[in-house]
Tab-separated table of C-alpha atoms in Angstrom:
chain	number	residue	atom	x	y	z
A	1	MET	CA	3.671	-7.025	-26.588
A	2	ARG	CA	6.319	-9.368	-27.737
A	3	TYR	CA	10.204	-6.969	-27.119
A	4	LEU	CA	13.633	-8.592	-27.562
A	5	ARG	CA	15.490	-5.097	-25.113
A	6	SER	CA	18.728	-5.416	-24.542
A	7	ARG	CA	21.721	-4.424	-22.787
A	8	VAL	CA	25.091	-3.608	-22.867
A	9	VAL	CA	28.054	-2.703	-20.255
A	10	ILE	CA	31.439	-1.186	-21.531
A	11	MET	CA	34.567	-1.252	-19.088
A	12	SER	CA	37.327	1.034	-19.593
A	13	ALA	CA	40.603	-0.945	-20.411
A	14	GLY	CA	44.200	-0.425	-19.161
A	15	LEU	CA	45.616	-2.706	-21.507
A	16	LEU	CA	45.649	-4.265	-25.082
A	17	PHE	CA	45.682	-7.300	-26.647
A	18	ALA	CA	43.790	-9.167	-29.880
A	19	ALA	CA	40.185	-9.887	-28.922
A	20	GLN	CA	38.623	-13.593	-28.779
A	21	PRO	CA	35.073	-14.321	-27.413
A	22	LEU	CA	34.488	-15.376	-23.677
A	23	PRO	CA	34.649	-19.069	-22.906
A	24	GLY	CA	32.416	-20.836	-24.938
A	25	GLN	CA	31.135	-17.836	-27.056
A	26	ASN	CA	30.185	-18.737	-30.609
A	27	ASP	CA	31.107	-16.616	-33.145
A	28	LYS	CA	28.519	-17.150	-36.102
A	29	LEU	CA	25.859	-16.654	-36.799
A	30	GLU	CA	22.766	-18.427	-35.345
A	31	LYS	CA	21.477	-19.641	-38.990
A	32	CYS	CA	17.466	-21.637	-38.641
A	33	ASP	CA	15.456	-23.482	-41.359
A	34	THR	CA	12.514	-21.335	-41.006
A	35	PRO	CA	11.121	-17.353	-39.083
A	36	ILE	CA	10.291	-18.718	-35.375
A	37	GLY	CA	8.255	-15.402	-36.063
A	38	THR	CA	8.370	-11.922	-37.394
A	39	LEU	CA	10.685	-8.729	-35.852
A	40	ALA	CA	10.426	-5.013	-35.683
A	41	VAL	CA	14.215	-3.805	-34.286
A	42	VAL	CA	13.819	-0.283	-31.774
A	43	GLU	CA	15.226	2.513	-32.272
A	44	PRO	CA	17.290	2.846	-29.142
A	45	GLU	CA	15.989	6.432	-26.825
A	46	ALA	CA	17.788	9.549	-27.862
A	47	GLU	CA	20.036	9.347	-25.403
A	48	THR	CA	21.581	5.751	-25.731
A	49	ILE	CA	22.876	7.109	-29.268
A	50	GLN	CA	24.177	10.146	-27.451
A	51	ALA	CA	26.320	8.237	-25.458
A	52	LEU	CA	27.363	5.953	-28.854
A	53	GLY	CA	27.962	8.886	-30.182
A	54	ARG	CA	31.299	9.429	-28.329
A	55	TYR	CA	33.287	6.523	-30.063
A	56	GLY	CA	32.063	8.160	-33.109
A	57	LEU	CA	29.078	5.013	-33.295
A	58	GLY	CA	25.751	5.574	-35.235
A	59	THR	CA	22.597	4.302	-33.740
A	60	PRO	CA	22.782	-0.053	-33.199
A	61	THR	CA	19.507	-0.392	-34.958
A	62	SER	CA	21.213	-1.404	-39.736
A	63	LEU	CA	23.808	-3.844	-37.727
A	64	ILE	CA	20.718	-6.137	-35.545
A	65	ARG	CA	19.128	-6.020	-38.390
A	66	MET	CA	21.071	-7.062	-40.747
A	67	MET	CA	22.002	-9.965	-38.140
A	68	VAL	CA	18.805	-11.119	-38.224
A	69	GLN	CA	18.376	-11.487	-42.052
A	70	GLN	CA	20.586	-13.636	-42.559
A	71	SER	CA	20.330	-15.588	-40.130
A	72	SER	CA	17.431	-16.602	-41.454
A	73	CYS	CA	15.380	-17.143	-38.113
A	74	PHE	CA	12.731	-13.440	-37.924
A	75	THR	CA	11.881	-11.915	-40.520
A	76	VAL	CA	11.746	-8.543	-40.175
A	77	VAL	CA	9.260	-5.737	-40.170
A	78	GLU	CA	10.061	-2.301	-41.133
A	79	ARG	CA	9.185	0.126	-38.322
A	80	GLY	CA	11.998	2.388	-38.576
A	81	ALA	CA	12.813	5.222	-40.739
A	82	GLY	CA	11.738	3.326	-43.651
A	83	MET	CA	8.207	2.733	-42.301
A	84	ALA	CA	7.418	6.653	-42.473
A	85	ALA	CA	7.210	6.592	-45.947
A	86	MET	CA	5.571	3.564	-46.699
A	87	GLN	CA	2.537	5.709	-45.007
A	88	ARG	CA	3.480	9.437	-47.300
A	89	GLU	CA	2.918	6.080	-50.111
A	90	ARG	CA	-0.085	5.368	-48.471
A	91	GLU	CA	-0.772	8.215	-48.302
A	92	LEU	CA	-0.092	9.492	-51.766
A	93	ALA	CA	-2.246	6.226	-52.183
A	94	ARG	CA	-5.131	7.323	-50.866
A	95	SER	CA	-5.538	11.186	-52.328
A	96	GLY	CA	-5.347	9.605	-55.787
A	97	ASP	CA	-1.939	10.886	-56.758
A	98	LEU	CA	-0.843	6.828	-57.782
A	99	ARG	CA	-1.208	4.433	-60.910
A	100	GLN	CA	-4.616	2.942	-60.115
A	101	ASP	CA	-2.264	-0.716	-61.186
A	102	ALA	CA	-0.115	0.464	-57.170
A	103	ASN	CA	-2.141	-2.301	-55.756
A	104	MET	CA	-1.998	0.172	-52.137
A	105	GLY	CA	-4.710	-0.542	-49.794
A	106	GLY	CA	-5.347	-1.419	-45.482
A	107	GLY	CA	-5.126	-4.777	-44.241
A	108	GLN	CA	-1.762	-5.312	-45.857
A	109	MET	CA	0.741	-4.557	-43.837
A	110	VAL	CA	2.483	-7.695	-40.819
A	111	ALA	CA	2.103	-7.266	-37.670
A	112	ALA	CA	5.424	-7.633	-35.212
A	113	ASP	CA	5.456	-10.532	-34.074
A	114	TYR	CA	8.363	-9.365	-31.570
A	115	LEU	CA	10.300	-6.551	-30.813
A	116	LEU	CA	14.219	-5.528	-30.390
A	117	THR	CA	14.818	-2.712	-28.608
A	118	PRO	CA	18.762	-2.083	-28.192
A	119	ASP	CA	20.368	0.672	-25.153
A	120	VAL	CA	23.840	1.268	-24.157
A	121	ILE	CA	24.303	1.734	-21.097
A	122	PHE	CA	28.689	2.548	-19.801
A	123	SER	CA	30.282	1.659	-16.834
A	124	GLU	CA	33.924	2.950	-15.183
A	125	GLY	CA	36.112	-0.349	-15.281
A	126	ASN	CA	37.409	0.926	-11.554
A	127	ALA	CA	33.350	0.341	-10.521
A	128	GLY	CA	34.051	-3.271	-9.157
A	129	GLY	CA	34.343	-5.215	-12.395
A	130	ILE	CA	31.804	-6.603	-14.433
A	131	GLY	CA	30.321	-8.469	-12.635
A	132	GLY	CA	28.910	-5.125	-9.819
A	133	ALA	CA	28.233	-2.856	-12.672
A	134	VAL	CA	25.382	-5.686	-14.404
A	135	GLY	CA	24.445	-5.898	-10.576
A	136	GLY	CA	23.815	-2.166	-10.287
A	137	LEU	CA	21.657	-2.870	-13.759
A	138	VAL	CA	19.332	-4.761	-12.455
A	139	GLY	CA	15.429	-3.493	-11.777
A	140	ARG	CA	16.850	-0.138	-14.131
A	141	ARG	CA	15.115	0.621	-17.186
A	142	ARG	CA	17.372	3.104	-18.124
A	143	GLY	CA	21.153	2.859	-18.627
A	144	VAL	CA	23.606	6.038	-16.703
A	145	LEU	CA	26.315	6.663	-18.976
A	146	SER	CA	29.905	6.987	-16.747
A	147	GLY	CA	32.688	9.140	-18.804
A	148	VAL	CA	34.955	6.399	-20.339
A	149	GLY	CA	38.291	7.348	-20.386
A	150	ALA	CA	40.667	7.030	-23.900
A	151	VAL	CA	43.328	4.891	-23.543
A	152	ALA	CA	47.026	3.703	-24.878
A	153	GLY	CA	46.854	2.159	-28.658
A	154	GLY	CA	42.906	4.064	-28.714
A	155	LEU	CA	40.443	1.933	-26.986
A	156	LYS	CA	38.160	3.198	-24.871
A	157	PHE	CA	37.035	-0.490	-23.169
A	158	LYS	CA	37.569	-3.736	-23.350
A	159	GLU	CA	35.042	-5.633	-22.435
A	160	ALA	CA	30.609	-5.357	-23.870
A	161	GLN	CA	28.076	-7.055	-22.355
A	162	THR	CA	25.031	-7.726	-23.793
A	163	SER	CA	21.676	-9.016	-21.836
A	164	MET	CA	18.493	-9.420	-24.498
A	165	LEU	CA	15.179	-10.577	-23.171
A	166	VAL	CA	11.756	-11.837	-24.963
A	167	GLY	CA	7.860	-11.116	-25.211
A	168	ASP	CA	5.489	-11.486	-26.650
A	169	THR	CA	3.896	-8.148	-28.098
A	170	ARG	CA	-0.254	-9.588	-28.531
A	171	ASN	CA	0.185	-11.496	-24.765
A	172	GLY	CA	3.105	-9.163	-22.874
A	173	VAL	CA	4.565	-13.074	-21.786
A	174	GLN	CA	8.011	-12.636	-21.773
A	175	VAL	CA	9.399	-15.375	-23.174
A	176	ALA	CA	13.361	-15.806	-22.933
A	177	ALA	CA	16.479	-13.385	-22.566
A	178	ALA	CA	19.829	-14.458	-22.459
A	179	GLU	CA	23.193	-12.462	-22.314
A	180	GLY	CA	25.910	-12.060	-24.512
A	181	HIS	CA	29.818	-11.008	-23.870
A	182	ALA	CA	32.630	-10.023	-25.702
A	183	ARG	CA	36.434	-8.427	-24.749
A	184	LYS	CA	38.984	-6.273	-26.220
A	185	THR	CA	40.401	-4.879	-29.441
A	186	ASP	CA	40.211	-5.678	-32.778
A	187	PHE	CA	37.616	-8.655	-32.884
A	188	ARG	CA	38.255	-10.869	-35.451
A	189	LEU	CA	35.708	-10.079	-38.444
A	190	GLY	CA	35.731	-13.552	-39.181
A	191	ALA	CA	32.984	-12.993	-36.470
A	192	LEU	CA	30.661	-10.566	-38.963
A	193	GLY	CA	30.989	-12.582	-42.004
A	194	PHE	CA	27.424	-12.237	-42.212
A	195	LEU	CA	27.812	-9.035	-43.182
A	196	GLY	CA	29.257	-9.463	-46.258
A	197	GLY	CA	30.219	-6.907	-48.398
A	198	ALA	CA	27.576	-4.927	-46.007
A	199	ALA	CA	29.783	-3.486	-43.595
A	200	GLY	CA	29.577	0.346	-45.164
A	201	ALA	CA	26.247	-0.187	-43.805
A	202	VAL	CA	26.747	-0.477	-40.306
A	203	GLY	CA	29.419	2.386	-39.832
A	204	GLY	CA	31.713	2.289	-37.049
A	205	TYR	CA	30.529	-1.175	-35.522
A	206	THR	CA	33.003	-2.931	-38.380
A	207	ASN	CA	35.880	-0.564	-38.498
A	208	THR	CA	36.429	0.862	-35.663
A	209	ASN	CA	38.085	-1.296	-32.100
A	210	GLU	CA	34.726	-0.537	-30.527
A	211	GLY	CA	32.354	-0.563	-32.606
A	212	LYS	CA	33.538	-4.013	-33.183
A	213	VAL	CA	33.554	-5.534	-29.860
A	214	ILE	CA	29.951	-4.616	-29.762
A	215	ALA	CA	28.621	-5.542	-32.246
A	216	ALA	CA	30.591	-9.023	-31.299
A	217	SER	CA	28.792	-8.633	-28.368
A	218	PHE	CA	25.092	-8.342	-30.147
A	219	LEU	CA	26.430	-11.292	-32.440
A	220	ASP	CA	26.794	-13.298	-29.756
A	221	ASN	CA	23.976	-12.026	-27.422
A	222	TYR	CA	21.552	-12.902	-30.359
A	223	ASN	CA	23.159	-16.230	-30.568
A	224	ASN	CA	21.522	-16.356	-27.459
A	225	ILE	CA	18.545	-15.801	-27.626
A	226	VAL	CA	17.807	-18.087	-31.317
A	227	ARG	CA	19.448	-20.857	-29.295
A	228	THR	CA	16.871	-20.389	-26.247
A	229	LEU	CA	13.801	-19.654	-27.976
A	230	ARG	CA	14.512	-23.594	-30.675
A	231	ARG	CA	14.965	-24.733	-27.067
A	232	ASP	CA	11.210	-23.806	-26.509
């Protein structure tokens, strides 16, 4: 199946600096004239959501969906909580409770060409640095969550690194892979300007230091995925 799987490595911080993109990072959302295909964002595993909750963050799916939607590089299809609501509407149609002009029938739903499943991995900064942490993740399906202590100013880590793998829902072939990076506190919200007036919909990812760093890493990661697929 086509899938996008992302991993986040978060390093604990000892010092606080003004946030900045890493070398070569583009802090603007990549845009497309025409969609590459349809995409569904899958909820991360329960352990990932629980770990993010330690930083006052919820599931990143709303953030990623909004990012994808605003880029116009994929058509987002509903496979989350909205899917359950749609199934209930279809059940009402089958039972005859909806009006006859509801136009609710079979064969109408659009298939997802790609799936995106985010995953978050926390690692202490004294465990060999970010390179060592990433190396330890290769070939591992589930993240290992380790304690990250709070530091001065409230920021619990200074750097996030993400990776995404892109595969095909129809044949299971991996077609692209990319990484994303962001570091330090108070990342410039200009980098998250694609959220517009809907920033509140993604909660702590725009109003907490930890959320901004993770959101910026997802943004860099997604931009790299789009560039890779464009080249193909």
